[in-house]
Tab-separated table of C-alpha atoms in Angstrom:
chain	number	residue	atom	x	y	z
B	155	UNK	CA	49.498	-52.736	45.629
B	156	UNK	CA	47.511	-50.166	44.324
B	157	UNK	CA	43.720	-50.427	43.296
B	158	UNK	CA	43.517	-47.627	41.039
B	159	UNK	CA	43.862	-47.758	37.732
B	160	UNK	CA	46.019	-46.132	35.157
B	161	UNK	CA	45.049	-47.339	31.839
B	162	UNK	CA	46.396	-49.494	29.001
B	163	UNK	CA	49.806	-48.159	26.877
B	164	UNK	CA	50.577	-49.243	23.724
B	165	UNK	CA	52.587	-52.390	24.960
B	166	UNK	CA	49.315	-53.656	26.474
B	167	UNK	CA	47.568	-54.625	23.666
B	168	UNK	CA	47.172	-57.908	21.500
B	169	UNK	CA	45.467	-57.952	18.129
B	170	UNK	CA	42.380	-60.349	18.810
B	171	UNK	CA	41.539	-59.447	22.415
B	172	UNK	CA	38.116	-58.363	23.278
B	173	UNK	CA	37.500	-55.991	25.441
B	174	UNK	CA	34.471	-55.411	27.433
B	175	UNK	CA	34.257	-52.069	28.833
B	176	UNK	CA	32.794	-50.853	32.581
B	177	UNK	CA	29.512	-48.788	33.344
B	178	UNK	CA	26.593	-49.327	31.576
B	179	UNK	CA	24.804	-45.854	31.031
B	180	UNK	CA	20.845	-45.691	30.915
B	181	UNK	CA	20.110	-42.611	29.075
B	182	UNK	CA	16.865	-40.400	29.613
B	183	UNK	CA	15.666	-37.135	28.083
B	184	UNK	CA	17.681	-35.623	30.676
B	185	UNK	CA	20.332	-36.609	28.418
B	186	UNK	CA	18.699	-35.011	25.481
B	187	UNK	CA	18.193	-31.526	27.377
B	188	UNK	CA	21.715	-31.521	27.773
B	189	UNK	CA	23.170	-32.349	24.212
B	190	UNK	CA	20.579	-29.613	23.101
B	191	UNK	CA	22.044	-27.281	25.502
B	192	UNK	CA	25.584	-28.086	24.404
B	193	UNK	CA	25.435	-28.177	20.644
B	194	UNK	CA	22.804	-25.749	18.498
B	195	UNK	CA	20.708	-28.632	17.049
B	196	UNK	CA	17.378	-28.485	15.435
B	197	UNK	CA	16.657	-31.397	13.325
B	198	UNK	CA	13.001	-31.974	13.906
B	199	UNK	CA	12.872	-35.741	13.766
B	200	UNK	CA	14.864	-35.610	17.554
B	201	UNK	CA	13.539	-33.021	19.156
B	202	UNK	CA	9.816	-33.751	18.248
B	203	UNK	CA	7.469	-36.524	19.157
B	204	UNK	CA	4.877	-36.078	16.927
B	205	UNK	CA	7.079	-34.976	14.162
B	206	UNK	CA	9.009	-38.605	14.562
B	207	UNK	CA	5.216	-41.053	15.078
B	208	UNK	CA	4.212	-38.809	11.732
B	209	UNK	CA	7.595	-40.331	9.997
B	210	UNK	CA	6.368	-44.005	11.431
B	211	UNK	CA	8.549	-44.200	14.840
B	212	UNK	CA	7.413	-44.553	18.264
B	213	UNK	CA	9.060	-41.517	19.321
B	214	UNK	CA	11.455	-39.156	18.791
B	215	UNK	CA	14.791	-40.879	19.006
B	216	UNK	CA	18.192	-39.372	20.371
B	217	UNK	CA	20.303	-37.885	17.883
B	218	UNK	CA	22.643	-39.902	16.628
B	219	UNK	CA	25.976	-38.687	17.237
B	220	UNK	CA	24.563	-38.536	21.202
B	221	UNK	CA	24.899	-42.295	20.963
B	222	UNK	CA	28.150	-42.601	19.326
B	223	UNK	CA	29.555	-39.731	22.116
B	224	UNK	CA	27.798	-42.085	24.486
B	225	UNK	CA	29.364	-45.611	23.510
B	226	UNK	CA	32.622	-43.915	22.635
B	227	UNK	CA	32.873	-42.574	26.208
B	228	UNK	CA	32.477	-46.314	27.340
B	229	UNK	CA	35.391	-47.503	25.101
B	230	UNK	CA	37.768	-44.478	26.575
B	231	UNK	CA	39.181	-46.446	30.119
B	232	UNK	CA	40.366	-49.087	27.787
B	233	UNK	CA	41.339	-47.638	24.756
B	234	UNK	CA	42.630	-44.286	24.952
B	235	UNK	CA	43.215	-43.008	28.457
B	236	UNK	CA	46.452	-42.940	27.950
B	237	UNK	CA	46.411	-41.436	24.267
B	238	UNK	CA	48.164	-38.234	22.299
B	239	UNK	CA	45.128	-38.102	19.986
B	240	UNK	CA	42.640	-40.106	18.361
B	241	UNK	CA	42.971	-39.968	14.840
B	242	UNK	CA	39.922	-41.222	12.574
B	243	UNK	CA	36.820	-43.423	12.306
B	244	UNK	CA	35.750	-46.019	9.543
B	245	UNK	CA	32.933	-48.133	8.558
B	246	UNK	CA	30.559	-46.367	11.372
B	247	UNK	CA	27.371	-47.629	11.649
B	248	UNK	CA	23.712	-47.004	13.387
B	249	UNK	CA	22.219	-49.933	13.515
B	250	UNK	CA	19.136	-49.141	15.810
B	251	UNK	CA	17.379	-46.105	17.172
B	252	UNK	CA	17.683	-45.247	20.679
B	253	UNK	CA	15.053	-44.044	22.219
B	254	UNK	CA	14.880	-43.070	26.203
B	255	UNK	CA	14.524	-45.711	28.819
B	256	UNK	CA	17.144	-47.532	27.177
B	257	UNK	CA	20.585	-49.070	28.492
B	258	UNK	CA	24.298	-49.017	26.347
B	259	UNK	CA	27.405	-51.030	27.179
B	260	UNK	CA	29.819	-51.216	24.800
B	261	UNK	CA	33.206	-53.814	23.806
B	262	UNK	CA	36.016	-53.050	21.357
B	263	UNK	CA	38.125	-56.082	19.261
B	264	UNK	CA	41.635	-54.847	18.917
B	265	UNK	CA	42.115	-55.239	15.531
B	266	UNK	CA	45.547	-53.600	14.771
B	267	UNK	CA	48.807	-52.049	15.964
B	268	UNK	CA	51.711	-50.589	14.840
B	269	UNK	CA	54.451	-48.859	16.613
B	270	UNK	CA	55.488	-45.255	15.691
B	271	UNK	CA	58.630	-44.876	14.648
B	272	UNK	CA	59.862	-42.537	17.479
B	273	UNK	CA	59.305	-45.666	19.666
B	274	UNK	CA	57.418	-43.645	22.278
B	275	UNK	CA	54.064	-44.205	21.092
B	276	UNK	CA	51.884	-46.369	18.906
B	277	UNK	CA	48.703	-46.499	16.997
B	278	UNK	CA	46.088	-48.751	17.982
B	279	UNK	CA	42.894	-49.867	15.789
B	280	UNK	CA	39.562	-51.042	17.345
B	281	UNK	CA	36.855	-52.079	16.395
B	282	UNK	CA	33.616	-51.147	18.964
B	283	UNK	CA	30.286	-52.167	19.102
B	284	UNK	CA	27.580	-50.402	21.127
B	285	UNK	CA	24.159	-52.802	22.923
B	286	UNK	CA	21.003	-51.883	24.190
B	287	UNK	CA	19.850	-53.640	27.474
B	288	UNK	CA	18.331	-56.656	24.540
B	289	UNK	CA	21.691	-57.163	23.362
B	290	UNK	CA	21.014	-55.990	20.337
B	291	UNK	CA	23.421	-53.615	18.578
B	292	UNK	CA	22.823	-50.035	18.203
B	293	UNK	CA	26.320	-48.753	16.480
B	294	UNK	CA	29.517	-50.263	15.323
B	295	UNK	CA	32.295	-48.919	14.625
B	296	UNK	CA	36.348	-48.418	13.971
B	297	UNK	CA	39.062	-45.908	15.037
B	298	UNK	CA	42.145	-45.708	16.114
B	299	UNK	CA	44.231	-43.580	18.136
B	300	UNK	CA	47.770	-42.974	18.882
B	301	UNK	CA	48.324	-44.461	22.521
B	302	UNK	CA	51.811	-43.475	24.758
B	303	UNK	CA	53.900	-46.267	25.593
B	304	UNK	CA	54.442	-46.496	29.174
B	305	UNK	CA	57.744	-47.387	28.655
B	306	UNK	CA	60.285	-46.655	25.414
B	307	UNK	CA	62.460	-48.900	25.756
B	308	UNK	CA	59.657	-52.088	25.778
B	309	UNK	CA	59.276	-54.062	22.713
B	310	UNK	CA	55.785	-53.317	20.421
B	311	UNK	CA	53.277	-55.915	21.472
B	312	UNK	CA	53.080	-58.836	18.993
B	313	UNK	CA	52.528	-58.761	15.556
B	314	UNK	CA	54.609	-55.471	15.824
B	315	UNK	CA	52.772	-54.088	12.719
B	316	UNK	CA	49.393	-54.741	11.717
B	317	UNK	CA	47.271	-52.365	9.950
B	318	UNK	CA	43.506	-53.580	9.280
B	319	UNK	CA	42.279	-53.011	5.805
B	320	UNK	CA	39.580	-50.940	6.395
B	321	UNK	CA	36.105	-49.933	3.795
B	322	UNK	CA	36.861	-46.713	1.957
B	323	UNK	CA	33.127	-46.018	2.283
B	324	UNK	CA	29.481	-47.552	3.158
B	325	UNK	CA	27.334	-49.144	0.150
B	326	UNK	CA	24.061	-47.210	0.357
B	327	UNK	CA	22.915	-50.760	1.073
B	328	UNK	CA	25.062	-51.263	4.109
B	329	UNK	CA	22.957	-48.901	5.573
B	330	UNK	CA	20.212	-49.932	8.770
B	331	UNK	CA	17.003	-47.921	7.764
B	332	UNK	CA	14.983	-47.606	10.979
B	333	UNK	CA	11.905	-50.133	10.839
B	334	UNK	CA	8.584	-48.163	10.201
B	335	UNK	CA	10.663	-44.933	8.806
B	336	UNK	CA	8.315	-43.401	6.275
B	337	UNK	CA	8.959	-40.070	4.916
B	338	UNK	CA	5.379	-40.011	2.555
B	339	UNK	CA	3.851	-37.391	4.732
B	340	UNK	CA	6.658	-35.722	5.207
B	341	UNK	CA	6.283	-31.897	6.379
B	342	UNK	CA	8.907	-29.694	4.999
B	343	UNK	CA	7.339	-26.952	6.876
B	344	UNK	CA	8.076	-27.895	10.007
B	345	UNK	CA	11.353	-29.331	9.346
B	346	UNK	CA	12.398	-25.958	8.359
B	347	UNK	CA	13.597	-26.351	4.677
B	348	UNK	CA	11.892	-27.459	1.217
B	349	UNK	CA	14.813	-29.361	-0.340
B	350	UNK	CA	14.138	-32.946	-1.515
B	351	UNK	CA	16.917	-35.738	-2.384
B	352	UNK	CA	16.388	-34.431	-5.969
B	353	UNK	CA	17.244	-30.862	-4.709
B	354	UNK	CA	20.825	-31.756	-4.118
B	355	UNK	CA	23.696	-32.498	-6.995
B	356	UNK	CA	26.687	-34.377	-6.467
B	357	UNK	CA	29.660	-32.063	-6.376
B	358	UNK	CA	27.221	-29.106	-5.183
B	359	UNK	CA	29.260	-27.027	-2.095
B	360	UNK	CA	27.380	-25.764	0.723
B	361	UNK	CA	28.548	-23.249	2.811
B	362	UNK	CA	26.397	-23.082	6.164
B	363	UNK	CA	26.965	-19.515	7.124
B	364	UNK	CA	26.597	-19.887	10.604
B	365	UNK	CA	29.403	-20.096	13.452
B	366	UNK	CA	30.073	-21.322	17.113
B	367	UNK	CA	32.731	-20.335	19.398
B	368	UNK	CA	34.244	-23.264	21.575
B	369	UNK	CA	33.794	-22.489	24.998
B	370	UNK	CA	35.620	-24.515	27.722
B	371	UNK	CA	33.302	-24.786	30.184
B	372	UNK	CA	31.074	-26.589	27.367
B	373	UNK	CA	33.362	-29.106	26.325
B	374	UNK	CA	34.143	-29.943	29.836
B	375	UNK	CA	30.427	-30.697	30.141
B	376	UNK	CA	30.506	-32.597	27.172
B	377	UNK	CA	32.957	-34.815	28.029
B	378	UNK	CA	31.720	-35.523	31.591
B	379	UNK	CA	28.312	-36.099	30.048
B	380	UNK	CA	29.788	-39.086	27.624
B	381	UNK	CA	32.171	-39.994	30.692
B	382	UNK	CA	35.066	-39.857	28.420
B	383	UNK	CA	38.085	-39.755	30.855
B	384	UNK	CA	41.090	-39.272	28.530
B	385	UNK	CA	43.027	-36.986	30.504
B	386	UNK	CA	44.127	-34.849	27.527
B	387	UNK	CA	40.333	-33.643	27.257
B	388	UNK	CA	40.158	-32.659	31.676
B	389	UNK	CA	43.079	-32.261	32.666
B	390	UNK	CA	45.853	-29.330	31.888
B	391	UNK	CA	48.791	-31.111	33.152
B	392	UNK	CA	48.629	-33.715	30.641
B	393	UNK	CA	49.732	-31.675	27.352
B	394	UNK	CA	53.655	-30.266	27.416
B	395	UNK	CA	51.482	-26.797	26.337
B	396	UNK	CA	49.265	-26.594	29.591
B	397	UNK	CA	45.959	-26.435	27.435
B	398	UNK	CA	43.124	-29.093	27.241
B	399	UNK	CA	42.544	-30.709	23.952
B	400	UNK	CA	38.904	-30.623	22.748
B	401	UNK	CA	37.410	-33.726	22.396
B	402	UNK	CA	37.195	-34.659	18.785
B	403	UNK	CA	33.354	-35.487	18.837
B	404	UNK	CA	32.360	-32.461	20.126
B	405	UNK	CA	33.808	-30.527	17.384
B	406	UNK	CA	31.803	-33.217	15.253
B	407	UNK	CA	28.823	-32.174	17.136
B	408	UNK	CA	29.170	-28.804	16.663
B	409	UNK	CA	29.380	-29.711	12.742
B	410	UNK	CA	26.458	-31.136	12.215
B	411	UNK	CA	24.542	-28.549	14.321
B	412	UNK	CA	25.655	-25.683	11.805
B	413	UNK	CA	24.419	-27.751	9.157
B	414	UNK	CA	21.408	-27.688	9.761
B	415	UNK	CA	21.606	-23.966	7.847
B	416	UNK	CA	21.477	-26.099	4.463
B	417	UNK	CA	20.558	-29.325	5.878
B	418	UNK	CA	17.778	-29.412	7.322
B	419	UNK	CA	16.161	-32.497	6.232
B	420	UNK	CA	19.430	-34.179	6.747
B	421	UNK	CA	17.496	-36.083	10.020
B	422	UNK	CA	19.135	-39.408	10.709
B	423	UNK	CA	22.922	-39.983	10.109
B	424	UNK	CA	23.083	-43.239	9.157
B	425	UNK	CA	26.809	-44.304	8.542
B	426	UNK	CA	30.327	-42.556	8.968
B	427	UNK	CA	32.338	-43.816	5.839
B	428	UNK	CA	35.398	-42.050	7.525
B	429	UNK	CA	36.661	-39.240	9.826
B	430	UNK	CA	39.697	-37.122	10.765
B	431	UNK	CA	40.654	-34.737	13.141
B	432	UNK	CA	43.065	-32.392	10.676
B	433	UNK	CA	44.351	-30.233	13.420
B	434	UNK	CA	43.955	-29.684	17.326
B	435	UNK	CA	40.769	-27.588	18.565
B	436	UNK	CA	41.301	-25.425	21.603
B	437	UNK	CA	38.756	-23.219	23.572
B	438	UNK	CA	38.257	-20.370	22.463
B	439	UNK	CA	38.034	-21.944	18.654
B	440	UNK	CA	35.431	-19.943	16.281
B	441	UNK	CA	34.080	-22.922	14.242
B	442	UNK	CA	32.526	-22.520	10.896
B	443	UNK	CA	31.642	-25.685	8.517
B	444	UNK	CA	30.645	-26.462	4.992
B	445	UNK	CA	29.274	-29.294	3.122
B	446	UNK	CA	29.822	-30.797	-0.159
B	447	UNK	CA	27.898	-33.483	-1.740
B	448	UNK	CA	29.879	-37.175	-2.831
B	449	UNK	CA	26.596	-38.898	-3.806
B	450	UNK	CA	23.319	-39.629	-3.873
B	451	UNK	CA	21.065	-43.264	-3.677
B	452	UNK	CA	17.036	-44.194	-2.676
B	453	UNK	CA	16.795	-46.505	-0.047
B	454	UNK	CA	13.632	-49.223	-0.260
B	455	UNK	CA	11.919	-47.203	2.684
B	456	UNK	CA	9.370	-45.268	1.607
B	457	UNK	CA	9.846	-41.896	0.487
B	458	UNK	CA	13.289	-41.731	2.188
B	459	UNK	CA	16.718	-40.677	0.227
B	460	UNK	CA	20.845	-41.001	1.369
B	461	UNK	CA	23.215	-38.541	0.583
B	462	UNK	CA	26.587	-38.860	1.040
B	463	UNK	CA	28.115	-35.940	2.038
B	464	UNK	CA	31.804	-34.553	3.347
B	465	UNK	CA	31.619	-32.085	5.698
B	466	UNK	CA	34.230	-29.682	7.007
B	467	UNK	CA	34.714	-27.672	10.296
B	468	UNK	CA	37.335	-24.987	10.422
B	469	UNK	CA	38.277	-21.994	12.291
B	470	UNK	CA	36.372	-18.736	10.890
B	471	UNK	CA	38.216	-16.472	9.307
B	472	UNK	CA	39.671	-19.272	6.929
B	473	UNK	CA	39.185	-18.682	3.007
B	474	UNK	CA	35.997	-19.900	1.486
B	475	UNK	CA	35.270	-23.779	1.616
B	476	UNK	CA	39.090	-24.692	3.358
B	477	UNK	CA	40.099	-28.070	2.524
B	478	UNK	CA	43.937	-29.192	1.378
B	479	UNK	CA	46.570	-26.974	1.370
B	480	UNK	CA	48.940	-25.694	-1.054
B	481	UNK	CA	51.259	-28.762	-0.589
B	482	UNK	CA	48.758	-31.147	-0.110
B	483	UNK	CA	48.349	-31.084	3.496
B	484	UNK	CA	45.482	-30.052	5.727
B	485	UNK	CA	45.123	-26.237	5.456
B	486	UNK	CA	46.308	-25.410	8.798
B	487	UNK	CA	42.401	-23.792	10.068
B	488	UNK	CA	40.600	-27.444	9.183
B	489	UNK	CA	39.703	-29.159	12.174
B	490	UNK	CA	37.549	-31.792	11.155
B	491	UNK	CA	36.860	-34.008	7.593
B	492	UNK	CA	33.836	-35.837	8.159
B	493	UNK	CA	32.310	-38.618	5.240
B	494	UNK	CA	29.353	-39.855	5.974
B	495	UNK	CA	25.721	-40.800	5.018
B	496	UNK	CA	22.238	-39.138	6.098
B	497	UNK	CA	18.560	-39.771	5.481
B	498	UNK	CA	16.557	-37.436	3.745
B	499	UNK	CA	12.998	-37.561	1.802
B	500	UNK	CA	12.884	-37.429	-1.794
C-alpha cells in the first residue's frame, strides 16, 4: 500500500468535518526579506521598527497578506491539491499581528459543497482559521475552490448541495484593531503620502500608475515560500495547456504593492469582505491595478480611520479603470476583484 499521499477529491468531503492541517511554520524576518524581494512593498508600518513602536506596537509586524499566503499554504494538502481553481474569499479577517518569533498552524471546517453540473468536479467551501503558538487566532477566513473528482461516475458526497450563506461585507465594527495602535503622532513624511481618512471620498477612482510584470521564476518562489503544493501552481503537466497557473495570492500581492502609488497610508489590511480571481494569470502577465473607494468609518483607536476599498488588477494595456464587460461579464484583462478594509489615520 502506498504511503504517499494524493490529496482529497471532491467525493472526500463531508460538510461538518474539521480538518487540521500538517506543518506548523515559525516565521522569521527571513521571511520578511523574502516577501519584500518578491512583491514591491513599501508600507512603512512593516518594514520599519521605529515607525511601528511610534504607532504604539512592539515592532514592526509582517504584512498582512504574508500571513494569509502563510496559513493558506497550510490549508492547500487538504483542501485544494487536487483543484482546477480557487475561486473567492469571504468574511476574511486579521485578528492579531504577527510579529517574528512566532508559530502558525492552521484548520479548515468544511462548510459546503455542491457538485458541478458536468459531474467531473465540484466546489467546496471552507472555512479556515490561522493560530499562533498561544492558540490564539491570528486570521479567519472562507473560500472555496473548485476540486476534481477522482472519479465521475461516484456520487457527490452528502448533502449533495449545500451552499453557505456567506456576509456580503465586514461591519467596520467587525474589525480587530491591533491593541496599542495609535496613529496621533502619525508621520506622513515618512510614510510617503499626506492623505488623511478625510482626504478620500466614497466613489473617488484611483488609478495607481505603476506596473509589474509576472515573472515565473517569482511565483515559483512564492509558492514554495507559503508551501502551497497545488500542483496547478508547480507543475506543467497538470493543466491540458502545459502552462502553470499563478497562484491567486500572489497576484493579490502584487495588488496591494502597486497601491501603495495612492495608498500609502493604507498600512494594515484589516478584513477581506470578498475576492475573485476574474480570469487566469500566466507568467509573463504585465499587471496594472486601480482602486476605488466603497466607504469610509472611524474606528475607537485613536487617530486611526477604515476605508473600504475595491481594488482591481488587470493586464496593462487594458482601457482605463477595467471592470465588467459589455455583457456583464469580467472584461476579459481583469485578473483580480478584491473588497476589503484598511487602516489609515484621519
Amino acid at each position: 500500500m502506498s504511503k504517499a499521499q494524493r490529496g482529497r477529491f471532491f467525493e472526500d468531503y463531508r460538510v461538518g468535518e474539521t480538518i487540521r492541517h500538517a506543518v506548523p511554520r515559525t516565521l522569521r524576518e527571513g521571511d520578511r526579506a523574502l516577501y519584500a524581494g518578491l512583491y514591491p512593498s513599501r508600507f512603512a508600518l512593516a518594514s520599519s521598527d521605529e515607525f511601528a513602536r511610534d504607532c504604539g506596537l512592539a515592532a514592526s509586524p509582517f504584512e498582512d497578506l504574508l500571513v494569509f499566503h502563510m496559513v493558506f499554504g497550510k490549508t492547500v494538502p487538504d483542501i485544494s491539491l487536487n483543484a482546477v481553481a480557487n475561486l473567492g474569499y469571504a468574511e476574511v479577517r486579521f485578528l492579531a499581528p504577527v510579529f517574528p518569533g512566532e508559530t502558525l498552524s492552521a484548520e479548515s471546517e468544511v462548510i459546503g459543497l455542491r457538485e458541478n453540473s458536468n459531474g467531473r468536479s465540484g466546489i467546496v467551501w471552507v472555512r479556515s482559521r490561522g493560530v499562533n503558538q498561544r492558540g490564539e487566532a491570528v486570521l479567519s477566513f472562507c473560500r472555496w475552490v473548485m476540486v476534481r473528482k477522482r472519479d465521475a461516475a461516484a456520487p457527490a458526497p452528502a448533502p449533495e448541495s449545500m451552499v453557505p450563506s456567506l456576509a456580503p461585507a465586514l461591519a467596520p465594527e467587525d474589525l480587530a484593531i491591533p491593541p496599542g495602535l495609535d496613529f496621533t503622532g502619525y508621520d506622513f513624511g515618512l510614510a510617503g503620502a499626506p492623505h488623511r481618512l478625510g482626504d478620500y471620498t466614497v466613489g473617488e477612482r484611483i488609478d495607481h500608475v505603476d506596473r509589474m510584470t509576472v515573472e515565473e521564476s517569482e511565483h515559483m518562489i512564492a509558492t514554495r515560500l507559503w508551501q502551497n503544493t497545488a500542483r496547478v501552481h508547480f507543475d506543467a503537466t497538470a493543466r491540458e495547456d502545459g502552462r502553470r497557473l499563478i497562484y491567486g495570492g500572489h497576484v493579490i500581492s502584487i495588488a496591494r504593492a502597486l497601491s501603495f502609488n495612492g495608498l500609502a497610508n493604507a498600512q494594515i489590511v484589516a478584513g477581506i469582505n470578498g475576492g475573485t480571481h476574474a480570469n487566469p494569470c500566466f507568467a509573463g502577465d504585465t499587471l496594472g491595478a486601480w482602486s476605488e473607494v466603497l466607504d469610509r468609518a472611524e474606528t475607537p483607536a485613536p487617530g486611526v480611520g477604515a476605508l473600504r476599498l475595491r481594488t482591481v488588477a488587470a493586464r496593462a494595456g487594458a482601457e482605463p479603470f477595467p471592470h465588467r464587460g459589455a455583457e456583464g461579464g469580467w472584461h476579459p484583462d481583469v485578473l483580480l476583484d478584491i473588497d476589503y478594509w484598511v487602516l489609515v489615520p484621519r
